[in-house]
mmCIF file of N, CA, C and O in Angstrom:
data_model
loop_
_atom_site.group_PDB
_atom_site.id
_atom_site.type_symbol
_atom_site.label_atom_id
_atom_site.label_comp_id
_atom_site.label_asym_id
_atom_site.label_seq_id
_atom_site.Cartn_x
_atom_site.Cartn_y
_atom_site.Cartn_z
ATOM 1 N N UNK A 1 1.091 -0.982 -0.145
ATOM 2 C CA UNK A 1 0.098 0.279 -0.027
ATOM 3 C C UNK A 1 0.910 1.223 0.253
ATOM 4 O O UNK A 1 0.826 2.090 -0.911
ATOM 5 N N UNK A 2 1.980 1.305 0.736
ATOM 6 C CA UNK A 2 2.900 2.467 0.755
ATOM 7 C C UNK A 2 3.285 2.842 -0.576
ATOM 8 O O UNK A 2 3.377 3.853 -0.807
ATOM 9 N N UNK A 3 3.811 1.869 -1.252
ATOM 10 C CA UNK A 3 4.027 1.692 -3.092
ATOM 11 C C UNK A 3 2.790 2.977 -3.363
ATOM 12 O O UNK A 3 3.198 3.762 -4.546
ATOM 13 N N UNK A 4 1.735 2.507 -3.565
ATOM 14 C CA UNK A 4 0.994 3.256 -4.247
ATOM 15 C C UNK A 4 0.781 4.664 -3.761
ATOM 16 O O UNK A 4 0.236 5.698 -4.234
ATOM 17 N N UNK A 5 0.437 5.030 -2.276
ATOM 18 C CA UNK A 5 0.783 6.261 -2.204
ATOM 19 C C UNK A 5 1.812 7.170 -2.449
ATOM 20 O O UNK A 5 1.894 8.137 -2.990
ATOM 21 N N UNK A 6 2.829 6.001 -2.439
ATOM 22 C CA UNK A 6 4.191 7.079 -2.892
ATOM 23 C C UNK A 6 3.954 7.296 -4.439
ATOM 24 O O UNK A 6 4.378 8.273 -4.882
ATOM 25 N N UNK A 7 3.680 6.440 -5.066
ATOM 26 C CA UNK A 7 3.124 6.681 -6.646
ATOM 27 C C UNK A 7 2.722 7.818 -7.154
ATOM 28 O O UNK A 7 2.154 8.348 -7.915
ATOM 29 N N UNK A 8 1.448 7.755 -5.802
ATOM 30 C CA UNK A 8 0.310 8.832 -6.385
ATOM 31 C C UNK A 8 0.919 10.189 -5.983
ATOM 32 O O UNK A 8 0.627 11.333 -6.765
ATOM 33 N N UNK A 9 1.466 10.162 -4.975
ATOM 34 C CA UNK A 9 2.057 11.524 -4.225
ATOM 35 C C UNK A 9 3.438 11.886 -5.743
ATOM 36 O O UNK A 9 3.163 13.014 -6.041
ATOM 37 N N UNK A 10 3.585 11.187 -6.516
ATOM 38 C CA UNK A 10 4.745 11.606 -7.524
ATOM 39 C C UNK A 10 4.021 12.107 -8.604
ATOM 40 O O UNK A 10 4.446 12.835 -9.419
ATOM 41 N N UNK A 11 2.421 11.244 -8.689
ATOM 42 C CA UNK A 11 1.810 11.382 -10.088
ATOM 43 C C UNK A 11 1.275 13.158 -9.942
ATOM 44 O O UNK A 11 1.263 13.820 -10.750
ATOM 45 N N UNK A 12 1.023 13.362 -8.346
ATOM 46 C CA UNK A 12 0.376 14.730 -8.172
ATOM 47 C C UNK A 12 1.396 16.008 -8.376
ATOM 48 O O UNK A 12 1.474 16.759 -9.071
ATOM 49 N N UNK A 13 2.800 15.508 -7.723
ATOM 50 C CA UNK A 13 4.130 16.785 -8.078
ATOM 51 C C UNK A 13 4.032 16.526 -9.571
ATOM 52 O O UNK A 13 4.254 17.603 -10.013
ATOM 53 N N UNK A 14 4.260 15.840 -10.227
ATOM 54 C CA UNK A 14 4.329 15.665 -11.755
ATOM 55 C C UNK A 14 3.173 16.457 -12.879
ATOM 56 O O UNK A 14 3.429 17.458 -13.777
ATOM 57 N N UNK A 15 2.011 15.840 -12.568
ATOM 58 C CA UNK A 15 0.712 17.024 -12.650
ATOM 59 C C UNK A 15 0.784 18.336 -12.613
ATOM 60 O O UNK A 15 0.414 19.585 -13.083
ATOM 61 N N UNK A 16 1.065 18.515 -11.036
ATOM 62 C CA UNK A 16 1.610 20.436 -10.705
ATOM 63 C C UNK A 16 2.650 21.126 -11.936
ATOM 64 O O UNK A 16 2.569 21.940 -12.017
ATOM 65 N N UNK A 17 3.774 20.396 -11.762
ATOM 66 C CA UNK A 17 4.980 20.795 -12.784
ATOM 67 C C UNK A 17 4.499 20.710 -14.058
ATOM 68 O O UNK A 17 4.810 22.001 -14.671
ATOM 69 N N UNK A 18 3.721 20.022 -14.593
ATOM 70 C CA UNK A 18 3.046 20.139 -16.018
ATOM 71 C C UNK A 18 2.523 21.097 -16.163
ATOM 72 O O UNK A 18 2.463 22.103 -16.964
ATOM 73 N N UNK A 19 1.271 21.651 -15.117
ATOM 74 C CA UNK A 19 0.503 22.150 -15.574
ATOM 75 C C UNK A 19 1.197 23.798 -15.382
ATOM 76 O O UNK A 19 0.806 25.075 -16.163
ATOM 77 N N UNK A 20 2.101 23.989 -14.311
ATOM 78 C CA UNK A 20 2.906 25.120 -14.281
ATOM 79 C C UNK A 20 3.884 25.576 -15.539
ATOM 80 O O UNK A 20 3.639 26.552 -15.860
ATOM 81 N N UNK A 21 4.031 24.070 -15.811
ATOM 82 C CA UNK A 21 5.345 24.278 -17.353
ATOM 83 C C UNK A 21 4.340 24.944 -18.861
ATOM 84 O O UNK A 21 5.144 25.447 -19.619
ATOM 85 N N UNK A 22 3.202 24.500 -18.537
ATOM 86 C CA UNK A 22 2.492 24.928 -19.731
ATOM 87 C C UNK A 22 1.545 25.878 -19.270
ATOM 88 O O UNK A 22 0.928 26.413 -20.211
ATOM 89 N N UNK A 23 1.934 27.002 -18.178
ATOM 90 C CA UNK A 23 1.370 28.079 -17.900
ATOM 91 C C UNK A 23 -0.064 28.018 -17.679
ATOM 92 O O UNK A 23 -0.909 28.907 -18.132
ATOM 93 N N UNK A 24 -0.578 26.522 -17.162
ATOM 94 C CA UNK A 24 -2.087 26.643 -16.685
ATOM 95 C C UNK A 24 -2.099 26.548 -15.142
ATOM 96 O O UNK A 24 -3.193 26.206 -14.828
ATOM 97 N N UNK A 25 -1.069 27.008 -14.670
ATOM 98 C CA UNK A 25 -1.237 27.048 -12.911
ATOM 99 C C UNK A 25 -1.461 28.243 -12.629
ATOM 100 O O UNK A 25 -1.213 29.320 -13.150
ATOM 101 N N UNK A 26 -2.353 28.835 -11.843
ATOM 102 C CA UNK A 26 -2.734 30.095 -11.681
ATOM 103 C C UNK A 26 -2.425 30.908 -10.339
ATOM 104 O O UNK A 26 -2.399 29.648 -9.373
ATOM 105 N N UNK A 27 -2.250 31.936 -10.148
ATOM 106 C CA UNK A 27 -1.677 32.661 -9.046
ATOM 107 C C UNK A 27 -2.742 32.844 -8.307
ATOM 108 O O UNK A 27 -2.834 33.060 -6.998
ATOM 109 N N UNK A 28 -4.200 32.992 -8.518
ATOM 110 C CA UNK A 28 -5.167 33.683 -7.804
ATOM 111 C C UNK A 28 -6.019 32.524 -8.087
ATOM 112 O O UNK A 28 -6.559 31.710 -8.640
ATOM 113 N N UNK A 29 -6.797 32.231 -6.556
ATOM 114 C CA UNK A 29 -7.592 31.168 -6.421
ATOM 115 C C UNK A 29 -9.003 31.680 -6.768
ATOM 116 O O UNK A 29 -9.296 33.037 -6.767
ATOM 117 N N UNK A 30 -9.906 30.847 -7.272
ATOM 118 C CA UNK A 30 -10.928 31.232 -7.609
ATOM 119 C C UNK A 30 -11.915 31.812 -6.247
ATOM 120 O O UNK A 30 -11.937 31.544 -5.468
ATOM 121 N N UNK A 31 -13.301 32.081 -6.335
ATOM 122 C CA UNK A 31 -13.860 32.627 -5.534
ATOM 123 C C UNK A 31 -14.433 31.161 -4.583
ATOM 124 O O UNK A 31 -14.587 30.297 -4.854
ATOM 125 N N UNK A 32 -14.652 31.367 -3.260
ATOM 126 C CA UNK A 32 -14.753 30.407 -2.454
ATOM 127 C C UNK A 32 -16.283 29.628 -2.800
ATOM 128 O O UNK A 32 -16.211 28.379 -2.856
ATOM 129 N N UNK A 33 -17.303 30.352 -3.546
ATOM 130 C CA UNK A 33 -18.257 29.933 -4.038
ATOM 131 C C UNK A 33 -17.786 28.970 -5.031
ATOM 132 O O UNK A 33 -18.561 27.638 -5.340
ATOM 133 N N UNK A 34 -16.645 29.204 -5.878
ATOM 134 C CA UNK A 34 -16.400 28.130 -7.187
ATOM 135 C C UNK A 34 -16.201 26.821 -6.263
ATOM 136 O O UNK A 34 -16.189 25.917 -7.265
ATOM 137 N N UNK A 35 -15.610 26.760 -5.330
ATOM 138 C CA UNK A 35 -14.895 25.955 -4.579
ATOM 139 C C UNK A 35 -16.230 24.805 -4.290
ATOM 140 O O UNK A 35 -15.984 23.823 -3.882
ATOM 141 N N UNK A 36 -17.193 25.486 -4.218
ATOM 142 C CA UNK A 36 -18.345 24.385 -3.444
ATOM 143 C C UNK A 36 -19.332 23.824 -4.534
ATOM 144 O O UNK A 36 -20.573 23.681 -4.412
ATOM 145 N N UNK A 37 -18.936 24.006 -5.978
ATOM 146 C CA UNK A 37 -19.927 23.770 -6.813
ATOM 147 C C UNK A 37 -20.118 22.365 -6.830
ATOM 148 O O UNK A 37 -19.142 21.431 -6.949
ATOM 149 N N UNK A 38 -21.395 21.600 -7.439
ATOM 150 C CA UNK A 38 -21.661 20.728 -7.148
ATOM 151 C C UNK A 38 -21.397 19.707 -8.527
ATOM 152 O O UNK A 38 -21.821 18.519 -8.910
ATOM 153 N N UNK A 39 -20.998 20.492 -9.860
ATOM 154 C CA UNK A 39 -21.125 20.201 -11.016
ATOM 155 C C UNK A 39 -19.939 19.054 -11.411
ATOM 156 O O UNK A 39 -18.756 19.674 -10.702
ATOM 157 N N UNK A 40 -20.336 18.374 -12.171
ATOM 158 C CA UNK A 40 -18.569 17.562 -12.387
ATOM 159 C C UNK A 40 -17.435 18.342 -12.674
ATOM 160 O O UNK A 40 -17.262 18.990 -13.365
ATOM 161 N N UNK A 41 -16.242 18.271 -11.981
ATOM 162 C CA UNK A 41 -15.341 18.924 -12.403
ATOM 163 C C UNK A 41 -15.210 20.454 -12.296
ATOM 164 O O UNK A 41 -14.633 21.218 -12.843
ATOM 165 N N UNK A 42 -16.639 20.879 -11.641
ATOM 166 C CA UNK A 42 -16.865 22.105 -11.460
ATOM 167 C C UNK A 42 -16.724 22.882 -12.402
ATOM 168 O O UNK A 42 -16.456 24.131 -12.630
ATOM 169 N N UNK A 43 -17.392 22.485 -13.620
ATOM 170 C CA UNK A 43 -17.367 23.105 -15.138
ATOM 171 C C UNK A 43 -18.171 24.029 -15.102
ATOM 172 O O UNK A 43 -17.694 24.697 -15.942
ATOM 173 N N UNK A 44 -18.813 24.221 -14.363
ATOM 174 C CA UNK A 44 -19.915 25.378 -14.603
ATOM 175 C C UNK A 44 -19.360 27.104 -13.897
ATOM 176 O O UNK A 44 -19.829 27.887 -14.236
ATOM 177 N N UNK A 45 -17.757 26.801 -13.529
ATOM 178 C CA UNK A 45 -17.801 27.783 -12.925
ATOM 179 C C UNK A 45 -16.143 28.129 -13.024
ATOM 180 O O UNK A 45 -15.484 28.891 -12.431
ATOM 181 N N UNK A 46 -15.475 26.725 -13.612
ATOM 182 C CA UNK A 46 -14.068 26.753 -13.684
ATOM 183 C C UNK A 46 -13.550 26.151 -14.687
ATOM 184 O O UNK A 46 -14.450 25.341 -15.038
ATOM 185 N N UNK A 47 -12.242 26.296 -14.951
ATOM 186 C CA UNK A 47 -11.837 25.484 -16.227
ATOM 187 C C UNK A 47 -11.087 24.198 -15.391
ATOM 188 O O UNK A 47 -10.966 24.302 -14.552
ATOM 189 N N UNK A 48 -11.119 23.178 -16.262
ATOM 190 C CA UNK A 48 -10.681 21.662 -15.834
ATOM 191 C C UNK A 48 -9.145 22.005 -15.126
ATOM 192 O O UNK A 48 -9.068 21.631 -14.068
ATOM 193 N N UNK A 49 -8.190 23.098 -15.783
ATOM 194 C CA UNK A 49 -7.085 22.798 -14.979
ATOM 195 C C UNK A 49 -7.341 23.643 -13.796
ATOM 196 O O UNK A 49 -6.004 23.366 -12.603
ATOM 197 N N UNK A 50 -7.929 24.726 -13.498
ATOM 198 C CA UNK A 50 -8.384 25.082 -12.372
ATOM 199 C C UNK A 50 -8.848 24.098 -11.160
ATOM 200 O O UNK A 50 -8.537 24.334 -10.022
ATOM 201 N N UNK A 51 -10.115 23.050 -11.773
ATOM 202 C CA UNK A 51 -10.306 22.122 -10.799
ATOM 203 C C UNK A 51 -9.261 21.525 -10.181
ATOM 204 O O UNK A 51 -8.974 21.151 -9.505
ATOM 205 N N UNK A 52 -8.504 21.039 -11.378
ATOM 206 C CA UNK A 52 -7.258 20.144 -11.234
ATOM 207 C C UNK A 52 -6.211 20.907 -9.921
ATOM 208 O O UNK A 52 -5.716 19.989 -9.103
ATOM 209 N N UNK A 53 -5.894 22.199 -10.081
ATOM 210 C CA UNK A 53 -5.229 22.774 -9.307
ATOM 211 C C UNK A 53 -5.660 23.229 -7.451
ATOM 212 O O UNK A 53 -5.127 23.009 -6.857
ATOM 213 N N UNK A 54 -7.011 23.531 -7.877
ATOM 214 C CA UNK A 54 -7.567 23.855 -6.518
ATOM 215 C C UNK A 54 -8.575 22.872 -5.694
ATOM 216 O O UNK A 54 -8.470 22.965 -4.371
ATOM 217 N N UNK A 55 -8.633 22.027 -6.256
ATOM 218 C CA UNK A 55 -9.662 20.859 -5.754
ATOM 219 C C UNK A 55 -9.196 19.640 -5.945
ATOM 220 O O UNK A 55 -8.398 18.770 -4.739
ATOM 221 N N UNK A 56 -8.557 18.789 -7.037
ATOM 222 C CA UNK A 56 -8.091 17.782 -6.982
ATOM 223 C C UNK A 56 -6.685 17.488 -6.612
ATOM 224 O O UNK A 56 -6.852 16.535 -5.606
ATOM 225 N N UNK A 57 -5.721 17.998 -6.888
ATOM 226 C CA UNK A 57 -4.687 18.092 -6.530
ATOM 227 C C UNK A 57 -4.424 18.449 -4.851
ATOM 228 O O UNK A 57 -4.015 17.512 -3.994
ATOM 229 N N UNK A 58 -5.048 19.149 -4.038
ATOM 230 C CA UNK A 58 -4.976 19.615 -2.831
ATOM 231 C C UNK A 58 -5.604 18.201 -1.888
ATOM 232 O O UNK A 58 -5.337 18.078 -0.911
ATOM 233 N N UNK A 59 -7.013 17.809 -2.739
ATOM 234 C CA UNK A 59 -7.665 16.955 -1.647
ATOM 235 C C UNK A 59 -6.731 15.581 -1.784
ATOM 236 O O UNK A 59 -6.645 14.345 -0.951
ATOM 237 N N UNK A 60 -6.424 15.308 -3.283
ATOM 238 C CA UNK A 60 -5.679 14.126 -3.325
ATOM 239 C C UNK A 60 -4.357 14.054 -2.299
ATOM 240 O O UNK A 60 -4.116 12.874 -1.977
ATOM 241 N N UNK A 61 -3.837 15.177 -2.292
ATOM 242 C CA UNK A 61 -2.297 15.344 -1.694
ATOM 243 C C UNK A 61 -2.510 15.041 -0.249
ATOM 244 O O UNK A 61 -2.147 14.208 0.570
ATOM 245 N N UNK A 62 -3.977 15.352 0.570
ATOM 246 C CA UNK A 62 -4.115 15.356 1.800
ATOM 247 C C UNK A 62 -4.595 14.107 2.108
ATOM 248 O O UNK A 62 -4.300 13.167 3.044
ATOM 249 N N UNK A 63 -5.331 13.098 0.860
ATOM 250 C CA UNK A 63 -5.638 11.580 1.195
ATOM 251 C C UNK A 63 -4.350 10.995 1.271
ATOM 252 O O UNK A 63 -4.009 10.008 2.004
ATOM 253 N N UNK A 64 -3.377 11.285 0.363
ATOM 254 C CA UNK A 64 -1.970 9.967 0.428
ATOM 255 C C UNK A 64 -1.319 10.872 1.839
ATOM 256 O O UNK A 64 -0.676 10.035 2.734
ATOM 257 N N UNK A 65 -1.130 12.008 1.862
ATOM 258 C CA UNK A 65 -0.598 12.277 3.354
ATOM 259 C C UNK A 65 -1.220 11.800 4.464
ATOM 260 O O UNK A 65 -0.256 11.328 5.334
ATOM 261 N N UNK A 66 -2.144 11.879 4.699
ATOM 262 C CA UNK A 66 -3.041 11.107 5.731
ATOM 263 C C UNK A 66 -3.294 9.483 5.707
ATOM 264 O O UNK A 66 -3.768 8.957 6.743
ATOM 265 N N UNK A 67 -2.807 9.086 4.310
ATOM 266 C CA UNK A 67 -2.919 7.838 4.137
ATOM 267 C C UNK A 67 -4.345 6.868 4.079
ATOM 268 O O UNK A 67 -4.770 6.279 4.789
ATOM 269 N N UNK A 68 -5.255 7.670 3.542
ATOM 270 C CA UNK A 68 -6.698 7.408 3.614
ATOM 271 C C UNK A 68 -7.059 6.644 2.063
ATOM 272 O O UNK A 68 -6.046 6.907 1.255
ATOM 273 N N UNK A 69 -7.648 6.345 2.394
ATOM 274 C CA UNK A 69 -7.982 5.433 1.006
ATOM 275 C C UNK A 69 -8.527 6.300 -0.017
ATOM 276 O O UNK A 69 -9.104 7.229 0.162
ATOM 277 N N UNK A 70 -7.676 5.886 -1.237
ATOM 278 C CA UNK A 70 -7.667 6.584 -2.435
ATOM 279 C C UNK A 70 -8.993 6.141 -3.442
ATOM 280 O O UNK A 70 -9.354 4.937 -3.279
ATOM 281 N N UNK A 71 -9.316 6.660 -4.305
ATOM 282 C CA UNK A 71 -10.395 6.562 -4.945
ATOM 283 C C UNK A 71 -9.973 5.197 -6.236
ATOM 284 O O UNK A 71 -8.846 4.997 -6.445
ATOM 285 N N UNK A 72 -10.610 4.300 -6.743
ATOM 286 C CA UNK A 72 -10.503 3.376 -7.186
ATOM 287 C C UNK A 72 -10.686 3.037 -8.457
ATOM 288 O O UNK A 72 -10.732 2.085 -8.937
ATOM 289 N N UNK A 73 -11.724 4.107 -9.179
ATOM 290 C CA UNK A 73 -12.504 4.060 -10.559
ATOM 291 C C UNK A 73 -12.240 5.608 -10.761
ATOM 292 O O UNK A 73 -13.463 6.200 -10.842
ATOM 293 N N UNK A 74 -11.113 6.018 -11.262
ATOM 294 C CA UNK A 74 -11.004 7.343 -11.568
ATOM 295 C C UNK A 74 -11.037 7.302 -12.704
ATOM 296 O O UNK A 74 -10.045 6.645 -13.492
ATOM 297 N N UNK A 75 -11.491 8.432 -13.213
ATOM 298 C CA UNK A 75 -11.598 8.699 -14.803
ATOM 299 C C UNK A 75 -11.217 10.085 -15.644
ATOM 300 O O UNK A 75 -11.949 10.680 -15.523
ATOM 301 N N UNK A 76 -9.993 11.143 -15.108
ATOM 302 C CA UNK A 76 -9.663 11.916 -15.491
ATOM 303 C C UNK A 76 -9.539 12.212 -16.887
ATOM 304 O O UNK A 76 -9.883 13.291 -17.391
ATOM 305 N N UNK A 77 -9.150 11.406 -17.510
ATOM 306 C CA UNK A 77 -8.047 11.171 -18.709
ATOM 307 C C UNK A 77 -9.605 11.786 -19.329
ATOM 308 O O UNK A 77 -9.281 12.422 -20.794
ATOM 309 N N UNK A 78 -10.792 11.129 -19.683
ATOM 310 C CA UNK A 78 -11.794 11.336 -20.855
ATOM 311 C C UNK A 78 -11.852 13.213 -20.592
ATOM 312 O O UNK A 78 -12.137 13.471 -21.899
ATOM 313 N N UNK A 79 -12.053 13.348 -19.379
ATOM 314 C CA UNK A 79 -12.099 14.643 -19.507
ATOM 315 C C UNK A 79 -11.101 15.399 -19.947
ATOM 316 O O UNK A 79 -11.239 16.900 -20.676
ATOM 317 N N UNK A 80 -9.756 15.304 -19.201
ATOM 318 C CA UNK A 80 -8.671 16.139 -20.185
ATOM 319 C C UNK A 80 -8.754 15.886 -21.816
ATOM 320 O O UNK A 80 -8.481 16.893 -22.658
ATOM 321 N N UNK A 81 -9.187 14.648 -22.144
ATOM 322 C CA UNK A 81 -9.259 14.289 -23.544
ATOM 323 C C UNK A 81 -9.984 15.552 -24.469
ATOM 324 O O UNK A 81 -9.842 16.175 -25.674
ATOM 325 N N UNK A 82 -11.115 15.813 -23.555
ATOM 326 C CA UNK A 82 -12.458 16.597 -23.891
ATOM 327 C C UNK A 82 -12.042 17.978 -24.072
ATOM 328 O O UNK A 82 -12.185 18.794 -25.014
ATOM 329 N N UNK A 83 -11.097 18.408 -22.799
ATOM 330 C CA UNK A 83 -10.832 19.876 -22.823
ATOM 331 C C UNK A 83 -9.505 20.299 -23.775
ATOM 332 O O UNK A 83 -9.368 21.662 -24.444
ATOM 333 N N UNK A 84 -8.568 19.259 -23.712
ATOM 334 C CA UNK A 84 -7.135 19.639 -24.146
ATOM 335 C C UNK A 84 -6.890 19.003 -25.794
ATOM 336 O O UNK A 84 -5.828 19.264 -25.983
ATOM 337 N N UNK A 85 -7.714 18.282 -26.100
ATOM 338 C CA UNK A 85 -7.655 17.513 -27.636
ATOM 339 C C UNK A 85 -6.805 19.092 -28.448
ATOM 340 O O UNK A 85 -8.107 19.630 -28.447
ATOM 341 N N UNK A 86 -5.942 18.305 -29.027
ATOM 342 C CA UNK A 86 -5.389 19.574 -29.965
ATOM 343 C C UNK A 86 -4.809 20.786 -29.356
ATOM 344 O O UNK A 86 -4.296 21.265 -30.334
ATOM 345 N N UNK A 87 -4.877 20.913 -28.146
ATOM 346 C CA UNK A 87 -3.849 21.860 -27.640
ATOM 347 C C UNK A 87 -2.473 21.446 -27.889
ATOM 348 O O UNK A 87 -2.041 20.188 -27.710
ATOM 349 N N UNK A 88 -1.244 22.290 -27.893
ATOM 350 C CA UNK A 88 -0.291 22.036 -28.103
ATOM 351 C C UNK A 88 0.516 20.775 -26.356
ATOM 352 O O UNK A 88 1.498 20.172 -26.681
ATOM 353 N N UNK A 89 0.143 21.443 -25.550
ATOM 354 C CA UNK A 89 0.258 20.719 -24.494
ATOM 355 C C UNK A 89 -0.904 19.441 -23.992
ATOM 356 O O UNK A 89 -0.431 18.703 -23.558
ATOM 357 N N UNK A 90 -1.551 19.168 -24.591
ATOM 358 C CA UNK A 90 -2.743 18.370 -24.612
ATOM 359 C C UNK A 90 -2.166 16.560 -24.354
ATOM 360 O O UNK A 90 -2.476 16.238 -23.257
ATOM 361 N N UNK A 91 -1.518 16.480 -25.092
ATOM 362 C CA UNK A 91 -0.946 15.189 -25.312
ATOM 363 C C UNK A 91 -0.155 14.794 -23.802
ATOM 364 O O UNK A 91 -0.532 13.374 -23.060
ATOM 365 N N UNK A 92 0.553 15.654 -23.359
ATOM 366 C CA UNK A 92 1.240 15.284 -22.267
ATOM 367 C C UNK A 92 0.383 15.249 -21.145
ATOM 368 O O UNK A 92 0.649 14.411 -20.066
ATOM 369 N N UNK A 93 -0.391 16.359 -21.107
ATOM 370 C CA UNK A 93 -0.992 15.948 -19.761
ATOM 371 C C UNK A 93 -2.136 14.919 -19.566
ATOM 372 O O UNK A 93 -2.148 14.268 -18.805
ATOM 373 N N UNK A 94 -2.547 14.534 -20.898
ATOM 374 C CA UNK A 94 -3.608 13.739 -21.473
ATOM 375 C C UNK A 94 -3.055 12.314 -20.579
ATOM 376 O O UNK A 94 -3.866 11.288 -19.874
ATOM 377 N N UNK A 95 -1.892 12.247 -20.995
ATOM 378 C CA UNK A 95 -1.102 10.743 -20.872
ATOM 379 C C UNK A 95 -0.500 10.645 -19.383
ATOM 380 O O UNK A 95 -0.997 9.556 -18.790
ATOM 381 N N UNK A 96 -0.336 11.756 -18.957
ATOM 382 C CA UNK A 96 -0.338 11.959 -17.570
ATOM 383 C C UNK A 96 -1.431 11.468 -16.639
ATOM 384 O O UNK A 96 -0.981 10.675 -15.619
ATOM 385 N N UNK A 97 -2.514 11.759 -16.811
ATOM 386 C CA UNK A 97 -3.800 11.692 -15.976
ATOM 387 C C UNK A 97 -4.120 10.015 -16.655
ATOM 388 O O UNK A 97 -4.594 9.542 -15.813
ATOM 389 N N UNK A 98 -4.042 9.694 -17.619
ATOM 390 C CA UNK A 98 -4.003 8.473 -18.117
ATOM 391 C C UNK A 98 -3.324 7.001 -17.302
ATOM 392 O O UNK A 98 -4.035 6.255 -16.436
ATOM 393 N N UNK A 99 -2.539 7.844 -17.438
ATOM 394 C CA UNK A 99 -1.396 6.810 -16.127
ATOM 395 C C UNK A 99 -1.660 7.084 -14.912
ATOM 396 O O UNK A 99 -1.772 5.924 -14.330
ATOM 397 N N UNK A 100 -2.268 8.063 -13.824
ATOM 398 C CA UNK A 100 -2.789 8.166 -12.969
ATOM 399 C C UNK A 100 -4.385 7.040 -12.480
ATOM 400 O O UNK A 100 -3.908 6.486 -11.875
ATOM 401 N N UNK A 101 -4.887 7.800 -13.554
ATOM 402 C CA UNK A 101 -6.295 6.814 -13.765
ATOM 403 C C UNK A 101 -5.921 5.179 -13.786
ATOM 404 O O UNK A 101 -6.489 4.529 -12.916
ATOM 405 N N UNK A 102 -4.737 4.720 -14.565
ATOM 406 C CA UNK A 102 -4.688 3.597 -14.559
ATOM 407 C C UNK A 102 -4.063 2.986 -13.381
ATOM 408 O O UNK A 102 -4.500 2.022 -12.768
ATOM 409 N N UNK A 103 -3.389 3.813 -12.815
ATOM 410 C CA UNK A 103 -2.685 3.522 -11.254
ATOM 411 C C UNK A 103 -3.622 3.203 -10.309
ATOM 412 O O UNK A 103 -3.483 1.860 -9.449
ATOM 413 N N UNK A 104 -4.596 3.883 -10.277
ATOM 414 C CA UNK A 104 -5.623 3.962 -8.942
ATOM 415 C C UNK A 104 -6.617 2.918 -9.519
ATOM 416 O O UNK A 104 -7.521 2.257 -8.712
ATOM 417 N N UNK A 105 -6.930 2.509 -10.640
ATOM 418 C CA UNK A 105 -7.961 1.399 -11.124
ATOM 419 C C UNK A 105 -7.181 0.109 -11.130
ATOM 420 O O UNK A 105 -8.475 -0.880 -11.389
ATOM 421 N N UNK A 106 -5.887 -0.118 -11.240
ATOM 422 C CA UNK A 106 -5.662 -1.397 -11.270
ATOM 423 C C UNK A 106 -5.471 -2.081 -9.943
ATOM 424 O O UNK A 106 -5.214 -3.429 -9.756
ATOM 425 N N UNK A 107 -5.972 -1.499 -9.010
ATOM 426 C CA UNK A 107 -6.351 -2.485 -7.592
ATOM 427 C C UNK A 107 -7.460 -3.089 -7.230
ATOM 428 O O UNK A 107 -8.181 -3.119 -7.725
#
């Protein structure tokens, strides 16, 4: 189980690095109201990369650090494909999320 947490932590770090490298990382937090959206990926109030930065990465990091149960059926790559297909950075980010989806779904 330790290896799963370690691998998940590494994927989260790499995802953050990629978002920053492609200038998709924001220095400004969305309004608090956006953080409480109930729409999938908060797509009604923020961009997918904002959801990754402000909701997904912090929540997953918290689960990893506290050794809480991790999702077993994660599917971020399809949303990434929908949002980033054809973008110059799309293939790299989509591949990263596909690998993370696979890691958590294979157990």
